Amino acid sequence: GFHLSGTVTEPAMQSEPETVCNVAISFDRCKITSVTCSCGNKDIFYCAHVVALSLYRIRKPDQVMNRDQLQKFVQYLITVHHTEVLPTAQKLADEILSQNSEINQVHGAPDPTAGASIDDENCWHLDEEQVQEQVKLFLSQGGYHGSGKQLNLLFAKVREMLKMRDSNGARMLTLITEQFMADPRLSLWRQQGTAMTDKYRQLWDELGALWMCIVLNPHCKLEQKASWLKQLKKWNSVDVCPWEDGNHGNELPNLTNALPQGANANQDSSNRPHRTVFTRAIEACDLHWQDSHLQHIISSDLYTNYCYHDDTENSLFDSHGWPLWHEHVPTACARVDALRSHGYPREALRLAIAIVNTLRRQQQKQLEMFRAQKKELLHRGVTSITNLEGWVGHPLDPIGTLFSSLMEACRVDDESFHGFSDFMENMGQCKSLEYQHLPAHKFLEEGESYLTLAVEVALIGLGQQRIMPDGLYAQEKVCRNEEQLISKLQEIELDDTLVKIFRKQAVFLLEAGPYSGLGEVIHRESVPMHTFAKYLFTSLLPHDAELAYKTALRAMRLLVLESTAPSGDMSRPHHIASVVPNRYPRWFTLSHIESQQCELASTMLTAAKGDVRRLETVLESIQKNIHSSSHIFKLAQDAFKIATLMDSLPDITLLKVSLELGLQVMRMTLSTLNWRRREMVRWLVTCATEVGVYALDSIMQNWFTLFTPTEATSIVATTVMSNSTIVRLHLDCHQQEKLAGSARTLALQCAMKDPQNCALSALTLCEKDHIAFETAYQIVLDAATTGMSYSQLFTIARYMEHRGYPMRAYKLATLAMTHLNLSYNQDTHPAINDVLWACALSHSLGKNELAAIIPLVVKSVKCATVLSDILRRCTLTTPGMVGLHGRRNSGKLMSLDKAPLRQLLDATIGAYINTTHSRLTHISPRHYSEFIEFLSKARETFLMAHDGHIQFTQFIDNLKQIYKGKKKLMMLVRERFG
């Protein structure tokens, strides 16, 4: 009957023993209406034991009781319950034996397991509590552990239910939606003003789309729709209900939607209530299927009117007599999705064809409209014509719906219109199915098929001119959907028929003016076509190179970044609020768009290798349209790689393109900070080297427009003059000298412009040319008094000594000393080594030089330890005889009682006295022992003077008197010094 029970044995596994489960299943009109199983597994779907018993019953229909078994069953039943049922059994036996009894008037017998009556609602068993628990669990995992995938599987299950016309589809979606609305993260994100994650946002989109499908069920009852509308409005009114454009947290007006019918298009967009993910489904509740034209379209392949004149805007038929459907495109496509979802694939296909034919007719009309006003528009150079609502990236995905409906028809036979193809798709096996040109439908041109129609509608949608929507999420969705649609198109192998469609659409898009994203004149804030054009370019290139380049070059523009565009005519239409009043609106995906523009240019450069004319055209386009230095640099590098592939000779034209782009990058980044600048300069020199000696010469002669003086000397000229460059270029002596002359000229110009940073490089580069070297040295001397620091001068001075110019080194060292100032506590200053070196150099040159530098040292250095170190070194050897680091000689040592050492000794003693007082002002007990050691060093210096012992004793007595309050410290002083 309508009840099935059985035992299911699950065999033993390695870690699990054998289990036996008792299963009971109830049926009603070919549906499972309730299940119980002793396994206790809780899930949205039936456990394996229920499925096993059901399949067993389907496969073994003959294993119900035969006559003998049935007789035995009745006898045993009576025996077990004989006292209760024997009288009843006797009465029924009498009636069966009587010919005229009521029982014998009816065929068959009653079934105690039977379900509800024929008029009652019947539906598959659904464990509602389990659905809620599962969704709640998946949401709480926040996208981890594959929860997003699990939720998508649930949505796919809803679609499967709708396709099987199982009324549980809407029940299940209601349960899912309630859990989504109860997600605690919604209120948290709203409070914090942060956006939800992208994957989670996409789940909400699917939720909204499924509700649209449910309310558009062509055969639902009015009371059902009314209850859904009530539920949707309730969710819609909740404060945390996600907005359609994903912008909660900021008050950006949403422009991605057509306004509801009857709404005033001129009303202030900021006063409109925010559209939520349920708004479209709520609006769709007002739609119906009663229109007779619509009914004819979806119910017949033979609905034509050949006498109809195709002259009005909203004609019901086109010039072929084929039906058209002029509803708002996303809404019309939502009908197609609803028909497919509810198991009406033929009807969905008929409506899809009517919509595509309408779009093709509209495209033709727009082309004619543009041609009529072309002269005026091209003269003005700007337009306010724009689609506020793009079809690619739209919440209802109209183009995706048409494309998948038509593609499904390409790869299915009649049988599969009952959902098999979707089953295969869900199993992830759709890739193995081949798309074919099935025989033409009644309403297709000769040679056309569902496949050509699918491809054409995808190209129409991708090429549609539409304004960039506001808000990060909406803009990311435009990019994502475009890429998804293109990746589906890439699965299709292009044959001659499809190439014709590509040609036809490319020409249409190029000629349709502001109505096409590839038109001559488009609105400044139109969604760019780079990604789409790259696909068009690669598809058309083998078949029609001229058209491929024309399309790609047209798409290269990025008008939103063109600061030269006249602002008056570029204002948005009156009911579009500009988001921020700066140079361009808030394009959150601008970096992605610019990288796509760069990809398009790179694809063209690669394809144009070896073709001088095309390379020049692509170069011009890059220079005109790309505004980011990093992207131009990437293109320069790409061109260089392609031009210098190992397996072929360098392509000199492409190398020149690479160099030209590199030079543009240099000019763009010369006065701006760029962390890659050093890498860019080095790369440019490499590129110029590859192009040839004249390129290197050119960049050195024009260095001031490309490089800073430091870059020109330390990187450019130094690299050009290196041995590796000379070897790489196979230069003869004359060429080497010419290049060296340019490098020296550059070095001197840079040294004049920036002596601080370039003087040393200039001297190094000019070493081999006496006149140039002298000129560089003079530049250093001229700049030394004002424009150079002591460290720069000391560095150049050491270089001069190293090169064998000790007197010049001494001269620069004395100039450096005049810029230096070392205070009493700077005993670890980095310049100390330079001061010691300068004094050692002076000492080695002679008494006069030492005598000249000591007053400078005394004036500049106030640090006692440094002065005492210099003093000690000066007393070890005789000036001028040998360097300080040489052996001790027999010459006469300098006297400490006479100048210049007497002046140095007095200054050192004075420095020790001053430092001592300074230290004692803020000394702490933990520094006492260190201070005593300092005084010991001071005593050593005092004792170098003729009367030093007396001076030091007076100094100590003075300290004991002034700082007698520091008893512990003074006690330590007395212990050490008396």
Coordinates of C-alpha atoms in Angstrom, one line a residue, residues 61 99 106 141 168 196 251 276 345 399 410 414 418 459 552 735 827 848 877 881 886 951:
P61 CA 8.2 -4.4 -7.5
Q99 CA -23.2 -11.8 -4.0
V106 CA -16.6 -2.0 -5.1
Q141 CA 31.1 29.1 10.1
N168 CA 8.7 22.3 -0.9
M196 CA 29.9 42.1 4.1
E251 CA 24.8 56.9 1.8
T276 CA 17.1 45.7 -0.8
P345 CA 12.4 24.8 -20.8
I399 CA 22.5 38.2 -20.4
C410 CA 22.6 23.5 -28.0
D414 CA 14.3 16.3 -26.5
H418 CA 13.1 17.4 -18.2
L459 CA 28.5 40.0 -27.5
A552 CA 41.0 46.9 -29.6
Q735 CA 83.0 55.1 -30.4
D827 CA 82.1 61.2 21.8
N848 CA 102.7 74.2 8.7
T877 CA 105.8 61.3 15.8
M881 CA 108.6 62.8 8.2
G886 CA 104.4 54.4 10.1
Q951 CA 96.3 72.7 37.7

